mmCIF file of C-alpha atoms in Angstrom:
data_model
loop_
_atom_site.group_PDB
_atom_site.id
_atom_site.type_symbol
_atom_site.label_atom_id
_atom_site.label_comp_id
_atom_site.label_asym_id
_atom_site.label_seq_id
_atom_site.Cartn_x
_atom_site.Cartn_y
_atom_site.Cartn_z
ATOM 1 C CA UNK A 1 0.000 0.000 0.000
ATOM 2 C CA UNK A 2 2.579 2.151 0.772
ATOM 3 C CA UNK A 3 4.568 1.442 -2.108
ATOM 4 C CA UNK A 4 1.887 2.135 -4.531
ATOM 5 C CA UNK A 5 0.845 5.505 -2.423
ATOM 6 C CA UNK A 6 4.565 6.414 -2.945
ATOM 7 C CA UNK A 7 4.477 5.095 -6.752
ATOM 8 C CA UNK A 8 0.945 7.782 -7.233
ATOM 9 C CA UNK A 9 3.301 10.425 -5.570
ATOM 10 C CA UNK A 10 6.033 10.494 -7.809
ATOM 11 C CA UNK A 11 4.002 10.236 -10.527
ATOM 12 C CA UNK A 12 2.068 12.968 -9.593
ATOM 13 C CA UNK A 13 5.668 15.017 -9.218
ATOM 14 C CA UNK A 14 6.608 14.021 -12.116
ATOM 15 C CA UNK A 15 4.171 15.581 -13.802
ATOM 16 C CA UNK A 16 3.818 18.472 -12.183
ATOM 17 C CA UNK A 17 7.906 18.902 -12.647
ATOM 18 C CA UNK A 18 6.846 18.122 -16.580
ATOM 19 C CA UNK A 19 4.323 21.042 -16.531
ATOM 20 C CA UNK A 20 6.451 23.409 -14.805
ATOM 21 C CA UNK A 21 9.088 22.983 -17.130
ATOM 22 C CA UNK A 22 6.838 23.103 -20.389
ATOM 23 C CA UNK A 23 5.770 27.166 -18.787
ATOM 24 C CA UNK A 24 9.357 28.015 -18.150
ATOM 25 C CA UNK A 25 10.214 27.437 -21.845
ATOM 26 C CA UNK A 26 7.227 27.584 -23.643
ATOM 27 C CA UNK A 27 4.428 29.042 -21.181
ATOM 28 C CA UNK A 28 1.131 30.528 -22.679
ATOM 29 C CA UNK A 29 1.216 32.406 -26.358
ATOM 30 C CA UNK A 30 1.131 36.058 -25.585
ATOM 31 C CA UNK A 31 -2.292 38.309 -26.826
ATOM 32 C CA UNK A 32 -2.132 39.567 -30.138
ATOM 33 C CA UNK A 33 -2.268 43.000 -29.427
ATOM 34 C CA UNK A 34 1.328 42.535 -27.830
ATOM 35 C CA UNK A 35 2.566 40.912 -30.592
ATOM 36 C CA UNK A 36 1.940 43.684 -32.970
ATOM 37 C CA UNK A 37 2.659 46.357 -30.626
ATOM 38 C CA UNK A 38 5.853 44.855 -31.105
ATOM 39 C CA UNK A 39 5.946 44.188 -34.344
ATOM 40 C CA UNK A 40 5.183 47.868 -34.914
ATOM 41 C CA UNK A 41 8.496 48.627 -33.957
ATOM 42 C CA UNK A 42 10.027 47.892 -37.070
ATOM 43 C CA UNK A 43 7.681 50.580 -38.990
ATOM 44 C CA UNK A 44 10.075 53.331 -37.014
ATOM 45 C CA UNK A 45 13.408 51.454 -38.042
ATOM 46 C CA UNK A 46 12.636 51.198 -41.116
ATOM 47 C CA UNK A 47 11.020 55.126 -41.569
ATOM 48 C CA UNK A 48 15.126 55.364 -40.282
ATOM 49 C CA UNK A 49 16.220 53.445 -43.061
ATOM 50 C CA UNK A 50 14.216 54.806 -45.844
ATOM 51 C CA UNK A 51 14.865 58.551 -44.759
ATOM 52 C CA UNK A 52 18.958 57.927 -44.975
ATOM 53 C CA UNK A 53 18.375 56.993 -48.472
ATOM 54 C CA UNK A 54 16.007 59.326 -50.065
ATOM 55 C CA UNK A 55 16.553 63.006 -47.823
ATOM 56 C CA UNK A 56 20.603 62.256 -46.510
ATOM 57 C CA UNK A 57 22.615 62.171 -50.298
ATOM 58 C CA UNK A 58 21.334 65.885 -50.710
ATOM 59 C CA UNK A 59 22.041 66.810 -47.588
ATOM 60 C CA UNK A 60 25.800 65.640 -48.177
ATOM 61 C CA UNK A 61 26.038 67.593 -50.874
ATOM 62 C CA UNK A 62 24.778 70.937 -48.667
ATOM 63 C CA UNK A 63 27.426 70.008 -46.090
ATOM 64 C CA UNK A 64 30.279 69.476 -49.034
ATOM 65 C CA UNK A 65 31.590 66.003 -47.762
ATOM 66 C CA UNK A 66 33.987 64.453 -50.550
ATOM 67 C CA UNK A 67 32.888 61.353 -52.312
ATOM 68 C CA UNK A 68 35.424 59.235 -50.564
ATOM 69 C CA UNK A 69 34.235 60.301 -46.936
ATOM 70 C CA UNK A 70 30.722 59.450 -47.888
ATOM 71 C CA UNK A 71 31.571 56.165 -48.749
ATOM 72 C CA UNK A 72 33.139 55.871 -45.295
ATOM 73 C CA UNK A 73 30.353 57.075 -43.297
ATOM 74 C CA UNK A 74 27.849 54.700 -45.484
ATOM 75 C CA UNK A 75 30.238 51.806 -44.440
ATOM 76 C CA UNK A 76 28.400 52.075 -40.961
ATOM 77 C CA UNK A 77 25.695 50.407 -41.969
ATOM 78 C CA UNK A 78 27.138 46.661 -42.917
ATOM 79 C CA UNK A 79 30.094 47.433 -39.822
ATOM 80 C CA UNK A 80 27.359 48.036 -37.602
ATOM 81 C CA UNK A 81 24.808 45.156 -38.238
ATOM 82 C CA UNK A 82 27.748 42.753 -38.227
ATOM 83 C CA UNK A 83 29.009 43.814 -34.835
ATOM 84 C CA UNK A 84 25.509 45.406 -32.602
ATOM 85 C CA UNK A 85 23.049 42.793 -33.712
ATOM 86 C CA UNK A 86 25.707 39.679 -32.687
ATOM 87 C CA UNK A 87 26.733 41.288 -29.151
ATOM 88 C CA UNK A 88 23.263 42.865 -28.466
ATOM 89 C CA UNK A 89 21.621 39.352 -28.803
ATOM 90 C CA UNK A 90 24.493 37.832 -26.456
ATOM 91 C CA UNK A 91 23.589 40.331 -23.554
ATOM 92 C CA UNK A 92 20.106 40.302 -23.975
ATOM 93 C CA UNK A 93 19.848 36.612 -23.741
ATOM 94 C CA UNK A 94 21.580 36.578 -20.657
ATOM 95 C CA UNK A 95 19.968 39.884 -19.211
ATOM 96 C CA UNK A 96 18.696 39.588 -15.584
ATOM 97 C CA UNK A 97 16.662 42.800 -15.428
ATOM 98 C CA UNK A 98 13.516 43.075 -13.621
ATOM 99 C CA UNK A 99 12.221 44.714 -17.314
ATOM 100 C CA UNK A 100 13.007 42.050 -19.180
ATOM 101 C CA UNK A 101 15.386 40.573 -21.791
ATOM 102 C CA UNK A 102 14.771 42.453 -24.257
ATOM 103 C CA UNK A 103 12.999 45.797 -23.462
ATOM 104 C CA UNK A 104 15.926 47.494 -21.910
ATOM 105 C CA UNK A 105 17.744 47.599 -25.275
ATOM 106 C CA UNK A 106 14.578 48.368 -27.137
ATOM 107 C CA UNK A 107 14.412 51.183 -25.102
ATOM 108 C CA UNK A 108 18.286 52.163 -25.243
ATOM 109 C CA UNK A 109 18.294 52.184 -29.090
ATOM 110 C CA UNK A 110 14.779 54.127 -29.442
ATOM 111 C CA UNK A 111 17.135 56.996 -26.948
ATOM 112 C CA UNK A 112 19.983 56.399 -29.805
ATOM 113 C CA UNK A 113 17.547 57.181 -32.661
ATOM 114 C CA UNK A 114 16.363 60.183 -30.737
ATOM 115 C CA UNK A 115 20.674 61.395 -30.038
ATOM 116 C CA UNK A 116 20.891 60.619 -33.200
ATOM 117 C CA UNK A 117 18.161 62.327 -35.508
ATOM 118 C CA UNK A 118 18.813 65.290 -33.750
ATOM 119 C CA UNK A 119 22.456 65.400 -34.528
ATOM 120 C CA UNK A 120 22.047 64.738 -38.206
ATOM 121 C CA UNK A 121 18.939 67.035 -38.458
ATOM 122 C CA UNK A 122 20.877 69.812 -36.531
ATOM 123 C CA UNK A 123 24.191 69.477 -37.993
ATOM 124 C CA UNK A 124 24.653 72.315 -40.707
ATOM 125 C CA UNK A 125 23.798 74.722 -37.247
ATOM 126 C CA UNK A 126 25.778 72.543 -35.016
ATOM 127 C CA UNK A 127 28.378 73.300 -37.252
ATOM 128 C CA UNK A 128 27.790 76.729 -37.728
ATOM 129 C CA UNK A 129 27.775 77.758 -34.063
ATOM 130 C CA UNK A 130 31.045 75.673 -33.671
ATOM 131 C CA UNK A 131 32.660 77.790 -35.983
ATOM 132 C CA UNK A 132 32.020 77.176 -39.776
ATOM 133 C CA UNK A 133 31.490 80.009 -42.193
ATOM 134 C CA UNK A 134 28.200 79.809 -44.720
ATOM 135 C CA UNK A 135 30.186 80.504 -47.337
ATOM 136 C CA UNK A 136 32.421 77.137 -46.792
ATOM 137 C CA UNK A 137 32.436 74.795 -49.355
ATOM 138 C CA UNK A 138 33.017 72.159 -46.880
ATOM 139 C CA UNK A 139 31.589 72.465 -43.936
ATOM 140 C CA UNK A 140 34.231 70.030 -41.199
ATOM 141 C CA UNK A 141 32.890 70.911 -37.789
ATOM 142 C CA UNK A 142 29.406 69.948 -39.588
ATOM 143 C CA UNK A 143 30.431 66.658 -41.075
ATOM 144 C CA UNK A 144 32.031 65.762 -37.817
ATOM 145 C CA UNK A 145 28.559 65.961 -36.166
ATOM 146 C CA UNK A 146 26.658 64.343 -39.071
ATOM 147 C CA UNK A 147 29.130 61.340 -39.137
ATOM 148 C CA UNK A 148 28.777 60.937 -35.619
ATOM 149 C CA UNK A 149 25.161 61.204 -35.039
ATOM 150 C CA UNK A 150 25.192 58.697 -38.379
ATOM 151 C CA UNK A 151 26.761 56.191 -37.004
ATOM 152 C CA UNK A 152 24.784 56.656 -33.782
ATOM 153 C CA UNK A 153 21.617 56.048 -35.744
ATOM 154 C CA UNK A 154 22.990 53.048 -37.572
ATOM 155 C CA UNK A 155 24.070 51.306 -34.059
ATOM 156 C CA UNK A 156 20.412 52.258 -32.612
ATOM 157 C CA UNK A 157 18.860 50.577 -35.294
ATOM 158 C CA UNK A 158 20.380 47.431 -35.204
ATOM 159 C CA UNK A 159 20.574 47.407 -31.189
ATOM 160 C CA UNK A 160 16.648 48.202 -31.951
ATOM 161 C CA UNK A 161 16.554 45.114 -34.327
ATOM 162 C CA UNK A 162 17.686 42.025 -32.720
ATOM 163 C CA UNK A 163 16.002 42.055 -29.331
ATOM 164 C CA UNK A 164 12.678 42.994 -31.520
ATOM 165 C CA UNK A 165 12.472 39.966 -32.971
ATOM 166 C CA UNK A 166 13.799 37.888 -30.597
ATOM 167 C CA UNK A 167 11.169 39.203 -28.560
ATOM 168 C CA UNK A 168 8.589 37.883 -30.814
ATOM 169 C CA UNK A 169 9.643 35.383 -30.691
ATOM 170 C CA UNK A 170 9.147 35.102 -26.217
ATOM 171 C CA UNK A 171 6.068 36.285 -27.256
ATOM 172 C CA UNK A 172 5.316 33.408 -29.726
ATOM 173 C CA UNK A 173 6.496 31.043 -26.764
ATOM 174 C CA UNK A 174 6.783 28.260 -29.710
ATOM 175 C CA UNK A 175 3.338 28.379 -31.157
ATOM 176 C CA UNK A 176 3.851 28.070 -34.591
ATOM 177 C CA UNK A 177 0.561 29.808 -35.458
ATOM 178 C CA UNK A 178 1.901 32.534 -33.221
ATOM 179 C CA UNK A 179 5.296 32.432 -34.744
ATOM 180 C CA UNK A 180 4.019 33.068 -38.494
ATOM 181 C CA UNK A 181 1.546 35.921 -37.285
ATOM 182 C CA UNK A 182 4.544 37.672 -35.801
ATOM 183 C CA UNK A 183 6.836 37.507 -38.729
ATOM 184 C CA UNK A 184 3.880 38.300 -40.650
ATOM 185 C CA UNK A 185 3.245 41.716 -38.872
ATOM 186 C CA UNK A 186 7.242 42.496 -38.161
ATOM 187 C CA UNK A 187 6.981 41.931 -42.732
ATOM 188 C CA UNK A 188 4.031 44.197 -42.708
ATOM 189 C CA UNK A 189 5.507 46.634 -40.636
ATOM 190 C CA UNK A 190 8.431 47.259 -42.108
ATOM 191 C CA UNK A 191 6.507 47.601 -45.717
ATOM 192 C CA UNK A 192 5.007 50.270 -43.691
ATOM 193 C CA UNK A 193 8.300 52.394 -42.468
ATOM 194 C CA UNK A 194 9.619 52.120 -45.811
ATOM 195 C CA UNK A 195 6.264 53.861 -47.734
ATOM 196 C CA UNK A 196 6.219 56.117 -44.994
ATOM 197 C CA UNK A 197 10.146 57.530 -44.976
ATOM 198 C CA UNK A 198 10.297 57.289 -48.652
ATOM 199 C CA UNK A 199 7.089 59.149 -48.980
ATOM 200 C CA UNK A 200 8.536 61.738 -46.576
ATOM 201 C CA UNK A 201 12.114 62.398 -48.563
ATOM 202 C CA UNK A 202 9.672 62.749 -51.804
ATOM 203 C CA UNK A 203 7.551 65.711 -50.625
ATOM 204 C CA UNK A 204 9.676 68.817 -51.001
ATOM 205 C CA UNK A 205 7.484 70.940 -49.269
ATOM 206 C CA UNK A 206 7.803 69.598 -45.617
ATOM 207 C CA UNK A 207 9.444 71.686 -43.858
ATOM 208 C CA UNK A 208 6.307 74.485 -44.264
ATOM 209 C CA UNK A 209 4.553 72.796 -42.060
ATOM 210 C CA UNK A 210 7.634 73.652 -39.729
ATOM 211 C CA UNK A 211 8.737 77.184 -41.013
ATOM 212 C CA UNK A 212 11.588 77.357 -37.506
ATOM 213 C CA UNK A 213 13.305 74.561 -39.188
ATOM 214 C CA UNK A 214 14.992 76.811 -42.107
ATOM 215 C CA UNK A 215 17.786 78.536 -40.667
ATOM 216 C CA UNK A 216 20.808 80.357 -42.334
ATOM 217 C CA UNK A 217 22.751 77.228 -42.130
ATOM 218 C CA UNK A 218 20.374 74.904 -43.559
ATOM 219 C CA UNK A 219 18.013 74.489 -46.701
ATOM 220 C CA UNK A 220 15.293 73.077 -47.863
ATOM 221 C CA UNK A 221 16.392 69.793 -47.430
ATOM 222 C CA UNK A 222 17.580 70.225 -44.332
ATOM 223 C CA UNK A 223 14.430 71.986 -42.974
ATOM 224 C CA UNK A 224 13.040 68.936 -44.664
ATOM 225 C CA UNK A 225 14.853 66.640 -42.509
ATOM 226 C CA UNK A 226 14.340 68.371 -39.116
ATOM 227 C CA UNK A 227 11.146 68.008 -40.109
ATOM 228 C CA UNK A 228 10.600 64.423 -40.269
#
């Protein structure tokens, strides 16, 4: 009798110890209104994305960088997503904070893209009140502060990347159904930010919606880009 009472008991644990581990890893598919809250996140990386192509090669010409520093400060891009994405997904899988995994770096590179839209937008009068004359060709102090806060938006986006999708994937918590509708939104999404920016850097007449933005240091499509 015993023996049997003890053979119900460990079954019974066994179980249990089954089910508990099955909601460690797995646990219960998150609402779908989280998942594409989440999801959404990739419409503002990608806005990022599509604005650097369409508004920033004019604005390079305003500030006069040379063709051969251009290509250097486009090399941030591939630099960046080889290096941020790998090392940001290392840390955030082992992160212990009582936020999360992965919302503490969601949150640091959404306060990067912020640093770093204002240093690119602001950078012809950055330059300016460090020193540079209008009537520069090239505009150094300028470029300085456009490189930097362009590499700043590169390393945002990626550190913004990675722990977005990996945290669809907590949210999916392995449901495959889950799984597909969160790729499915983060696709969406990011069809989304690109229409959006490239609509943006196509409509010349932006920044007269925001008249302060035009300044003696910077044009039309640098109003433009403030603006956005």
């Amino acid at each position: 009798m015993s023996s049997l009472q003890d053979a119900k008991n460990g079954a019974v644990l066994e179980t249990q110890s089954s089910s508990s581990t099955v909601v460690v890893h797995s646990g219960e598919p998150s609402p779908l209104r989280k998942i594409i809250s989440v999801s959404s996140i990739a419409a503002g990386v990608q806005f990022g994305w599509a604005l650097q192509l369409s508004l920033l090669t004019p604005y390079v010409q305003l500030l006069g960088i040379p063709h051969k520093w251009s290509s250097l400060i486009w090399l941030c891009g591939p630099i960046s997503g080889m290096l941020v994405q790998p090392t940001v997904g290392y840390y955030s899988d082992r992160c212990t904070s009582r936020f999360g995994r992965r919302r503490p770096f969601i949150a640091s590179g959404a306060v990067l893209v912020a640093v770093a839209g204002l240093l690119i937008g602001y950078a012809a009068d950055l330059g300016k009140l460090a020193g540079d004359k209008l009537d520069e060709t090239v505009k150094v102090r300028a470029i300085w502060f456009f490189a930097l806060g362009f590499w700043i938006l590169d390393v945002a986006n990626n550190t913004l990347q990675g722990p977005c999708r990996a945290f669809l994937a907590d949210l999916a918590a392995g449901d495959a159904r889950k799984t597909r509708t969160a790729n499915a939104f983060f696709s969406f999404f990011m069809a989304v930010g690109n229409i959006l920016g490239y609509a943006a850097g196509s409509y010349t007449n932006l920044h007269k919606m925001f008249p302060f933005t035009m300044t003696k240091a910077c044009d039309v499509y640098c109003a433009n880009l403030k603006s956005c």
